[in-house]
Amino acid sequence: GGVDMVQQSIMLAKKPHIVVGTPGRVVDHLQNTKGFSIRSLKFLVLDEADKLLNMDFEKELDLILQACPKERNTYLFSATMTSKVKKLQRASLHNPVKVEVSSKYQTVKSLIQQYMFVPAKHKDCYLTYICNELAGHSAIIFAATCATAQRLALMLRSLGFPAIPLHGQLSQAKRLSSLNRFKAGDRTILIATDVASRGLDIPSVDLVLNYELPANSKDYIHRVGRTARAGRAGRAITIVSQYDVELFQRIEFMLGHKLDEFPAPQEEVALLMQRVGEAQRFAAVDMRGKDTKQKAGGKKRSRDDDEDNADPELQRMMKQGQKKFASKRK
């Protein structure tokens, strides 16, 4: 999805040996692209099956399975074996061979895991404190919603941090742009939703920061698995508010041990409050302006991946704020 259908149809007409696609877009081509068929398919791979089913792709998967030949090799990969995945397994696999890497959820020893217990209303201040303390390190910040990811990216950029968002409301082209800029080091902070928490091809991430806890404890493992890979060291910090205690306790129970606290002197965090408040207002103004333009039916113009598109007045305010914050950080 997110890429022009006609352009894809031209590529499919060249009879590629391998096609990688989302269920919805594959079905679109099966139904609308003349000459496209998977009747001669030899291998069908269903990757991230649990996520596909959680995103309500059951209908599309059924249509794809119906269009496939019965004589084929099918590979189904899933991080968790849910009831929906078991149902799909029965429907799509014949005499399956099950390969289970590990039934125990655990993290690697080279990963430092810490938490911060903070008042919910001051989460942005503590997030800024962490970014400041660990400046220069590549980091992925996980948020629960697309709106939060976008807001945090705008807020951190106005504070002078090289942040960029990655979430489901961005076009495919902008998601790829965000990911590539992060991998290239042009942006060192990637703010993502759980859409991006699995399957990201990023070789080296120094820090994973959970701004909001995942509803499923197992998703915590997938998030923090973005760092401390291939024997390298890494750090994961989870921000816990008064509303997250039960979720956090479930995570610790799953891990089998208590996490250490990340030190954050209150007096140092307090020094950031005024500046962070200004940055929050900048982000709110920006997002309101974008919503107004979309509702008015005007051309979509977004600062999702580049602050250079900012309105001149807002850009001037952001630059002033960045200078003031930089002087305080020295």
mmCIF file of C-alpha atoms in Angstrom:
data_model
loop_
_atom_site.group_PDB
_atom_site.id
_atom_site.type_symbol
_atom_site.label_atom_id
_atom_site.label_comp_id
_atom_site.label_asym_id
_atom_site.label_seq_id
_atom_site.Cartn_x
_atom_site.Cartn_y
_atom_site.Cartn_z
ATOM 1 C CA GLY A 1 0.000 0.000 0.000
ATOM 2 C CA GLY A 2 0.942 3.656 -0.279
ATOM 3 C CA VAL A 3 2.603 3.157 -3.685
ATOM 4 C CA ASP A 4 0.975 3.871 -7.064
ATOM 5 C CA MET A 5 -1.027 0.865 -8.342
ATOM 6 C CA VAL A 6 -0.213 1.541 -12.004
ATOM 7 C CA GLN A 7 3.517 1.633 -11.300
ATOM 8 C CA GLN A 8 3.250 -1.652 -9.417
ATOM 9 C CA SER A 9 1.190 -3.198 -12.232
ATOM 10 C CA ILE A 10 3.980 -2.410 -14.697
ATOM 11 C CA MET A 11 6.486 -4.112 -12.392
ATOM 12 C CA LEU A 12 4.222 -7.159 -11.960
ATOM 13 C CA ALA A 13 3.853 -7.438 -15.746
ATOM 14 C CA LYS A 14 7.596 -8.206 -15.880
ATOM 15 C CA LYS A 15 6.870 -11.497 -14.054
ATOM 16 C CA PRO A 16 9.147 -11.100 -11.011
ATOM 17 C CA HIS A 17 10.275 -14.261 -9.240
ATOM 18 C CA ILE A 18 9.497 -12.827 -5.793
ATOM 19 C CA VAL A 19 6.642 -10.504 -4.787
ATOM 20 C CA VAL A 20 6.541 -8.948 -1.319
ATOM 21 C CA GLY A 21 3.328 -7.206 -0.332
ATOM 22 C CA THR A 22 0.725 -6.443 2.283
ATOM 23 C CA PRO A 23 -2.424 -8.613 2.135
ATOM 24 C CA GLY A 24 -4.628 -5.682 1.140
ATOM 25 C CA ARG A 25 -2.478 -4.610 -1.794
ATOM 26 C CA VAL A 26 -1.969 -8.184 -3.037
ATOM 27 C CA VAL A 27 -5.752 -8.640 -3.102
ATOM 28 C CA ASP A 28 -6.124 -5.294 -4.933
ATOM 29 C CA HIS A 29 -3.850 -6.561 -7.707
ATOM 30 C CA LEU A 30 -5.511 -9.976 -7.841
ATOM 31 C CA GLN A 31 -8.866 -8.293 -8.391
ATOM 32 C CA ASN A 32 -7.848 -5.330 -10.571
ATOM 33 C CA THR A 33 -4.544 -5.976 -12.356
ATOM 34 C CA LYS A 34 -5.004 -7.750 -15.655
ATOM 35 C CA GLY A 35 -2.680 -10.716 -16.065
ATOM 36 C CA PHE A 36 -1.621 -10.909 -12.424
ATOM 37 C CA SER A 37 -2.169 -14.374 -10.994
ATOM 38 C CA ILE A 38 -0.620 -16.571 -8.312
ATOM 39 C CA ARG A 39 -1.940 -19.861 -9.694
ATOM 40 C CA SER A 40 1.612 -21.000 -10.461
ATOM 41 C CA LEU A 41 2.914 -19.971 -7.031
ATOM 42 C CA LYS A 42 5.517 -22.347 -5.582
ATOM 43 C CA PHE A 43 6.196 -20.724 -2.193
ATOM 44 C CA LEU A 44 3.863 -18.708 0.053
ATOM 45 C CA VAL A 45 5.377 -16.949 3.075
ATOM 46 C CA LEU A 46 3.108 -15.450 5.747
ATOM 47 C CA ASP A 47 5.409 -13.327 7.896
ATOM 48 C CA GLU A 48 4.344 -11.687 11.175
ATOM 49 C CA ALA A 49 1.146 -13.748 11.051
ATOM 50 C CA ASP A 50 0.012 -12.676 14.519
ATOM 51 C CA LYS A 51 0.320 -8.996 13.592
ATOM 52 C CA LEU A 52 -1.455 -9.504 10.260
ATOM 53 C CA LEU A 53 -4.410 -11.089 12.028
ATOM 54 C CA ASN A 54 -4.467 -8.453 14.765
ATOM 55 C CA MET A 55 -4.760 -5.858 11.988
ATOM 56 C CA ASP A 56 -7.906 -7.621 10.704
ATOM 57 C CA PHE A 57 -6.423 -9.013 7.508
ATOM 58 C CA GLU A 58 -8.274 -12.333 7.893
ATOM 59 C CA LYS A 59 -10.578 -11.690 4.919
ATOM 60 C CA GLU A 60 -7.678 -10.695 2.649
ATOM 61 C CA LEU A 61 -5.619 -13.725 3.711
ATOM 62 C CA ASP A 62 -8.560 -16.015 2.938
ATOM 63 C CA LEU A 63 -8.824 -14.524 -0.570
ATOM 64 C CA ILE A 64 -5.086 -14.972 -1.142
ATOM 65 C CA LEU A 65 -5.200 -18.601 0.026
ATOM 66 C CA GLN A 66 -8.128 -19.275 -2.316
ATOM 67 C CA ALA A 67 -6.136 -17.853 -5.256
ATOM 68 C CA CYS A 68 -3.092 -20.034 -4.524
ATOM 69 C CA PRO A 69 -2.586 -23.522 -5.968
ATOM 70 C CA LYS A 70 -3.073 -26.407 -3.535
ATOM 71 C CA GLU A 71 0.329 -27.807 -4.444
ATOM 72 C CA ARG A 72 2.681 -25.291 -2.841
ATOM 73 C CA ASN A 73 5.112 -24.833 0.039
ATOM 74 C CA THR A 74 3.726 -22.586 2.770
ATOM 75 C CA TYR A 75 5.809 -20.985 5.518
ATOM 76 C CA LEU A 76 4.050 -19.299 8.424
ATOM 77 C CA PHE A 77 6.122 -17.177 10.810
ATOM 78 C CA SER A 78 4.766 -15.741 14.054
ATOM 79 C CA ALA A 79 6.308 -14.300 17.198
ATOM 80 C CA THR A 80 3.334 -15.502 19.264
ATOM 81 C CA MET A 81 1.035 -18.490 18.753
ATOM 82 C CA THR A 82 -2.398 -16.954 19.274
ATOM 83 C CA SER A 83 -5.745 -18.677 18.680
ATOM 84 C CA LYS A 84 -6.090 -16.776 15.387
ATOM 85 C CA VAL A 85 -2.671 -17.962 14.231
ATOM 86 C CA LYS A 86 -3.587 -21.566 15.107
ATOM 87 C CA LYS A 87 -6.770 -21.183 13.071
ATOM 88 C CA LEU A 88 -4.784 -19.845 10.108
ATOM 89 C CA GLN A 89 -2.312 -22.701 10.505
ATOM 90 C CA ARG A 90 -5.124 -25.255 10.218
ATOM 91 C CA ALA A 91 -6.541 -23.481 7.161
ATOM 92 C CA SER A 92 -3.313 -22.908 5.234
ATOM 93 C CA LEU A 93 -0.920 -25.725 6.178
ATOM 94 C CA HIS A 94 -1.033 -29.430 5.338
ATOM 95 C CA ASN A 95 0.911 -31.788 7.614
ATOM 96 C CA PRO A 96 2.896 -28.877 9.069
ATOM 97 C CA VAL A 97 6.304 -29.145 10.692
ATOM 98 C CA LYS A 98 6.565 -26.804 13.689
ATOM 99 C CA VAL A 99 9.911 -25.165 14.486
ATOM 100 C CA GLU A 100 9.941 -23.272 17.779
ATOM 101 C CA VAL A 101 13.033 -21.198 18.520
ATOM 102 C CA SER A 102 12.162 -20.427 22.134
ATOM 103 C CA SER A 103 9.012 -20.586 24.225
ATOM 104 C CA LYS A 104 10.492 -18.380 26.949
ATOM 105 C CA TYR A 105 10.412 -14.616 26.590
ATOM 106 C CA GLN A 106 13.729 -13.191 27.608
ATOM 107 C CA THR A 107 16.182 -10.439 26.816
ATOM 108 C CA VAL A 108 19.916 -10.634 26.148
ATOM 109 C CA LYS A 109 22.469 -10.123 28.906
ATOM 110 C CA SER A 110 24.135 -7.212 27.113
ATOM 111 C CA LEU A 111 20.933 -5.141 27.445
ATOM 112 C CA ILE A 112 20.715 -2.687 30.353
ATOM 113 C CA GLN A 113 17.044 -2.302 31.322
ATOM 114 C CA GLN A 114 15.924 0.616 33.484
ATOM 115 C CA TYR A 115 12.775 2.527 34.371
ATOM 116 C CA MET A 116 11.727 5.976 35.563
ATOM 117 C CA PHE A 117 8.636 6.461 37.755
ATOM 118 C CA VAL A 118 7.314 9.940 36.960
ATOM 119 C CA PRO A 119 4.041 11.923 37.210
ATOM 120 C CA ALA A 120 2.098 11.586 33.946
ATOM 121 C CA LYS A 121 1.897 15.367 33.464
ATOM 122 C CA HIS A 122 5.715 15.657 33.508
ATOM 123 C CA LYS A 123 6.528 12.773 31.133
ATOM 124 C CA ASP A 124 7.686 15.141 28.379
ATOM 125 C CA CYS A 125 10.149 16.816 30.745
ATOM 126 C CA TYR A 126 11.664 13.482 31.764
ATOM 127 C CA LEU A 127 11.787 12.355 28.146
ATOM 128 C CA THR A 128 13.700 15.529 27.284
ATOM 129 C CA TYR A 129 16.049 14.944 30.213
ATOM 130 C CA ILE A 130 16.897 11.445 28.953
ATOM 131 C CA CYS A 131 17.465 12.686 25.398
ATOM 132 C CA ASN A 132 19.756 15.380 26.757
ATOM 133 C CA GLU A 133 21.711 13.010 29.016
ATOM 134 C CA LEU A 134 22.174 10.435 26.261
ATOM 135 C CA ALA A 135 22.606 12.903 23.385
ATOM 136 C CA GLY A 136 24.637 11.579 20.476
ATOM 137 C CA HIS A 137 23.339 8.027 20.819
ATOM 138 C CA SER A 138 20.894 6.584 18.318
ATOM 139 C CA ALA A 139 17.501 6.022 19.923
ATOM 140 C CA ILE A 140 14.060 4.651 19.120
ATOM 141 C CA ILE A 141 11.236 6.120 21.222
ATOM 142 C CA PHE A 142 8.041 4.068 21.243
ATOM 143 C CA ALA A 143 4.652 5.751 21.543
ATOM 144 C CA ALA A 144 1.194 4.179 21.708
ATOM 145 C CA THR A 145 -0.506 6.238 18.982
ATOM 146 C CA CYS A 146 0.325 7.951 15.706
ATOM 147 C CA ALA A 147 -0.710 11.319 17.155
ATOM 148 C CA THR A 148 1.637 10.960 20.127
ATOM 149 C CA ALA A 149 4.539 9.926 17.884
ATOM 150 C CA GLN A 150 3.953 12.953 15.658
ATOM 151 C CA ARG A 151 3.611 15.331 18.619
ATOM 152 C CA LEU A 152 6.799 14.094 20.284
ATOM 153 C CA ALA A 153 8.768 14.417 17.041
ATOM 154 C CA LEU A 154 7.662 18.034 16.638
ATOM 155 C CA MET A 155 8.325 18.823 20.297
ATOM 156 C CA LEU A 156 11.805 17.306 20.331
ATOM 157 C CA ARG A 157 12.734 18.993 17.049
ATOM 158 C CA SER A 158 11.747 22.365 18.471
ATOM 159 C CA LEU A 159 14.094 21.605 21.373
ATOM 160 C CA GLY A 160 16.943 21.014 18.943
ATOM 161 C CA PHE A 161 16.976 17.206 18.932
ATOM 162 C CA PRO A 162 17.252 15.478 15.524
ATOM 163 C CA ALA A 163 13.973 13.535 15.806
ATOM 164 C CA ILE A 164 11.803 12.033 13.074
ATOM 165 C CA PRO A 165 8.491 10.136 13.276
ATOM 166 C CA LEU A 166 7.570 6.711 11.901
ATOM 167 C CA HIS A 167 3.919 5.701 12.149
ATOM 168 C CA GLY A 168 0.980 4.337 10.192
ATOM 169 C CA GLN A 169 -0.534 7.685 9.200
ATOM 170 C CA LEU A 170 2.518 8.595 7.133
ATOM 171 C CA SER A 171 2.580 7.651 3.468
ATOM 172 C CA GLN A 172 4.729 4.697 2.463
ATOM 173 C CA ALA A 173 7.231 7.084 0.857
ATOM 174 C CA LYS A 174 7.574 9.116 4.063
ATOM 175 C CA ARG A 175 7.885 6.007 6.227
ATOM 176 C CA LEU A 176 10.743 4.817 4.034
ATOM 177 C CA SER A 177 12.291 8.288 4.119
ATOM 178 C CA SER A 178 12.143 8.405 7.927
ATOM 179 C CA LEU A 179 13.683 4.976 8.233
ATOM 180 C CA ASN A 180 16.457 5.707 5.734
ATOM 181 C CA ARG A 181 17.360 9.032 7.354
ATOM 182 C CA PHE A 182 17.572 7.343 10.729
ATOM 183 C CA LYS A 183 19.721 4.506 9.394
ATOM 184 C CA ALA A 184 22.001 7.009 7.642
ATOM 185 C CA GLY A 185 22.472 8.974 10.888
ATOM 186 C CA ASP A 186 20.868 12.123 9.473
ATOM 187 C CA ARG A 187 18.336 11.799 12.327
ATOM 188 C CA THR A 188 19.443 10.045 15.515
ATOM 189 C CA ILE A 189 16.031 9.814 17.212
ATOM 190 C CA LEU A 190 13.232 7.773 15.639
ATOM 191 C CA ILE A 191 9.805 8.048 17.269
ATOM 192 C CA ALA A 192 7.722 5.036 16.327
ATOM 193 C CA THR A 193 4.496 3.217 17.046
ATOM 194 C CA ASP A 194 4.328 -0.555 17.441
ATOM 195 C CA VAL A 195 3.790 -0.821 13.680
ATOM 196 C CA ALA A 196 7.572 -0.344 13.539
ATOM 197 C CA SER A 197 8.511 -2.363 16.620
ATOM 198 C CA ARG A 198 9.056 -5.566 14.670
ATOM 199 C CA GLY A 199 10.811 -6.256 11.425
ATOM 200 C CA LEU A 200 12.860 -3.069 11.294
ATOM 201 C CA ASP A 201 16.141 -3.582 9.480
ATOM 202 C CA ILE A 202 18.339 -1.307 11.597
ATOM 203 C CA PRO A 203 21.742 -2.799 12.414
ATOM 204 C CA SER A 204 22.682 -0.640 15.384
ATOM 205 C CA VAL A 205 20.486 1.183 17.913
ATOM 206 C CA ASP A 206 21.987 2.375 21.196
ATOM 207 C CA LEU A 207 18.814 3.145 23.124
ATOM 208 C CA VAL A 208 15.162 2.076 23.194
ATOM 209 C CA LEU A 209 12.884 4.368 25.165
ATOM 210 C CA ASN A 210 9.321 3.351 26.025
ATOM 211 C CA TYR A 211 7.469 6.646 26.346
ATOM 212 C CA GLU A 212 4.283 4.614 26.741
ATOM 213 C CA LEU A 213 4.091 0.990 27.813
ATOM 214 C CA PRO A 214 2.735 -1.623 25.406
ATOM 215 C CA ALA A 215 -0.614 -3.172 26.347
ATOM 216 C CA ASN A 216 0.871 -6.626 25.770
ATOM 217 C CA SER A 217 3.900 -7.499 27.902
ATOM 218 C CA LYS A 218 5.355 -9.605 25.075
ATOM 219 C CA ASP A 219 5.506 -6.515 22.872
ATOM 220 C CA TYR A 220 7.987 -5.090 25.377
ATOM 221 C CA ILE A 221 10.409 -7.840 24.330
ATOM 222 C CA HIS A 222 9.953 -6.973 20.657
ATOM 223 C CA ARG A 223 10.517 -3.273 21.351
ATOM 224 C CA VAL A 224 13.688 -3.612 23.411
ATOM 225 C CA GLY A 225 14.947 -6.210 20.935
ATOM 226 C CA ARG A 226 15.751 -3.293 18.605
ATOM 227 C CA THR A 227 18.937 -2.680 20.649
ATOM 228 C CA ALA A 228 21.746 -4.864 22.056
ATOM 229 C CA ARG A 229 21.817 -6.968 18.894
ATOM 230 C CA ALA A 230 24.591 -9.234 17.599
ATOM 231 C CA GLY A 231 26.501 -9.141 20.880
ATOM 232 C CA ARG A 232 26.538 -5.334 21.153
ATOM 233 C CA ALA A 233 25.575 -3.496 24.322
ATOM 234 C CA GLY A 234 22.353 -1.526 24.511
ATOM 235 C CA ARG A 235 20.028 0.240 26.899
ATOM 236 C CA ALA A 236 16.241 0.282 27.311
ATOM 237 C CA ILE A 237 14.489 2.851 29.522
ATOM 238 C CA THR A 238 10.777 2.688 30.309
ATOM 239 C CA ILE A 239 8.886 5.736 31.526
ATOM 240 C CA VAL A 240 6.265 4.630 34.063
ATOM 241 C CA SER A 241 3.503 6.934 35.278
ATOM 242 C CA GLN A 242 1.007 6.392 38.080
ATOM 243 C CA TYR A 243 -1.351 4.889 35.499
ATOM 244 C CA ASP A 244 1.149 2.291 34.241
ATOM 245 C CA VAL A 245 2.072 0.462 37.434
ATOM 246 C CA GLU A 246 0.080 -2.705 36.729
ATOM 247 C CA LEU A 247 1.397 -2.985 33.156
ATOM 248 C CA PHE A 248 4.950 -2.432 34.383
ATOM 249 C CA GLN A 249 4.609 -5.089 37.073
ATOM 250 C CA ARG A 250 3.439 -7.569 34.436
ATOM 251 C CA ILE A 251 6.571 -6.838 32.401
ATOM 252 C CA GLU A 252 8.829 -7.396 35.420
ATOM 253 C CA PHE A 253 6.978 -10.628 36.236
ATOM 254 C CA MET A 254 7.477 -11.854 32.659
ATOM 255 C CA LEU A 255 11.179 -10.955 32.775
ATOM 256 C CA GLY A 256 11.587 -12.640 36.161
ATOM 257 C CA HIS A 257 13.468 -9.768 37.804
ATOM 258 C CA LYS A 258 13.107 -6.152 38.913
ATOM 259 C CA LEU A 259 14.481 -3.354 36.738
ATOM 260 C CA ASP A 260 16.884 -0.735 38.038
ATOM 261 C CA GLU A 261 15.879 2.915 38.174
ATOM 262 C CA PHE A 262 17.405 5.431 35.773
ATOM 263 C CA PRO A 263 18.631 8.368 37.872
ATOM 264 C CA ALA A 264 16.975 11.724 37.160
ATOM 265 C CA PRO A 265 17.456 14.439 39.810
ATOM 266 C CA GLN A 266 14.194 16.368 40.146
ATOM 267 C CA GLU A 267 15.925 19.723 40.368
ATOM 268 C CA GLU A 268 17.636 19.151 37.005
ATOM 269 C CA VAL A 269 14.406 18.037 35.357
ATOM 270 C CA ALA A 270 12.618 21.081 36.804
ATOM 271 C CA LEU A 271 15.010 23.373 34.926
ATOM 272 C CA LEU A 272 13.593 22.036 31.653
ATOM 273 C CA MET A 273 9.918 22.653 32.411
ATOM 274 C CA GLN A 274 9.565 26.140 30.929
ATOM 275 C CA ARG A 275 11.383 25.278 27.723
ATOM 276 C CA VAL A 276 9.538 21.973 27.321
ATOM 277 C CA GLY A 277 6.244 23.799 27.858
ATOM 278 C CA GLU A 278 7.093 26.133 24.969
ATOM 279 C CA ALA A 279 7.988 23.176 22.777
ATOM 280 C CA GLN A 280 4.689 21.469 23.642
ATOM 281 C CA ARG A 281 2.832 24.580 22.507
ATOM 282 C CA PHE A 282 4.802 24.693 19.227
ATOM 283 C CA ALA A 283 3.850 21.055 18.558
ATOM 284 C CA ALA A 284 0.184 21.706 19.385
ATOM 285 C CA VAL A 285 0.045 24.720 17.053
ATOM 286 C CA ASP A 286 1.646 22.735 14.258
ATOM 287 C CA MET A 287 -0.717 19.772 14.608
ATOM 288 C CA ARG A 288 -3.806 21.981 14.839
ATOM 289 C CA GLY A 289 -2.745 23.803 11.692
ATOM 290 C CA LYS A 290 -2.288 20.543 9.837
ATOM 291 C CA ASP A 291 -5.707 19.234 10.969
ATOM 292 C CA THR A 292 -7.387 22.478 9.880
ATOM 293 C CA LYS A 293 -5.858 22.267 6.382
ATOM 294 C CA GLN A 294 -6.956 18.665 5.971
ATOM 295 C CA LYS A 295 -10.528 19.417 7.092
ATOM 296 C CA ALA A 296 -10.672 22.371 4.715
ATOM 297 C CA GLY A 297 -9.799 20.031 1.866
ATOM 298 C CA GLY A 298 -6.628 21.886 0.991
ATOM 299 C CA LYS A 299 -3.452 20.321 -0.313
ATOM 300 C CA LYS A 300 -1.775 18.155 2.276
ATOM 301 C CA ARG A 301 1.456 19.728 3.339
ATOM 302 C CA SER A 302 3.256 18.004 6.151
ATOM 303 C CA ARG A 303 6.303 18.375 8.281
ATOM 304 C CA ASP A 304 6.280 14.669 9.040
ATOM 305 C CA ASP A 305 9.847 14.189 7.956
ATOM 306 C CA ASP A 306 11.347 17.622 7.395
ATOM 307 C CA GLU A 307 11.012 20.776 9.462
ATOM 308 C CA ASP A 308 12.154 22.802 6.443
ATOM 309 C CA ASN A 309 8.512 22.796 5.299
ATOM 310 C CA ALA A 310 7.440 24.725 8.423
ATOM 311 C CA ASP A 311 5.412 27.911 8.237
ATOM 312 C CA PRO A 312 7.883 30.832 8.402
ATOM 313 C CA GLU A 313 6.552 32.186 11.704
ATOM 314 C CA LEU A 314 6.556 28.797 13.413
ATOM 315 C CA GLN A 315 10.003 28.036 12.003
ATOM 316 C CA ARG A 316 11.302 31.339 13.442
ATOM 317 C CA MET A 317 9.821 30.488 16.859
ATOM 318 C CA MET A 318 11.333 26.993 16.747
ATOM 319 C CA LYS A 319 14.791 28.316 15.906
ATOM 320 C CA GLN A 320 14.611 30.849 18.739
ATOM 321 C CA GLY A 321 13.592 28.101 21.131
ATOM 322 C CA GLN A 322 16.385 25.819 19.935
ATOM 323 C CA LYS A 323 18.969 28.537 20.596
ATOM 324 C CA LYS A 324 17.615 29.198 24.098
ATOM 325 C CA PHE A 325 17.574 25.487 24.920
ATOM 326 C CA ALA A 326 21.075 24.947 23.518
ATOM 327 C CA SER A 327 22.421 27.737 25.741
ATOM 328 C CA LYS A 328 20.877 26.102 28.816
ATOM 329 C CA ARG A 329 22.348 22.704 27.919
ATOM 330 C CA LYS A 330 25.913 24.038 27.843
#
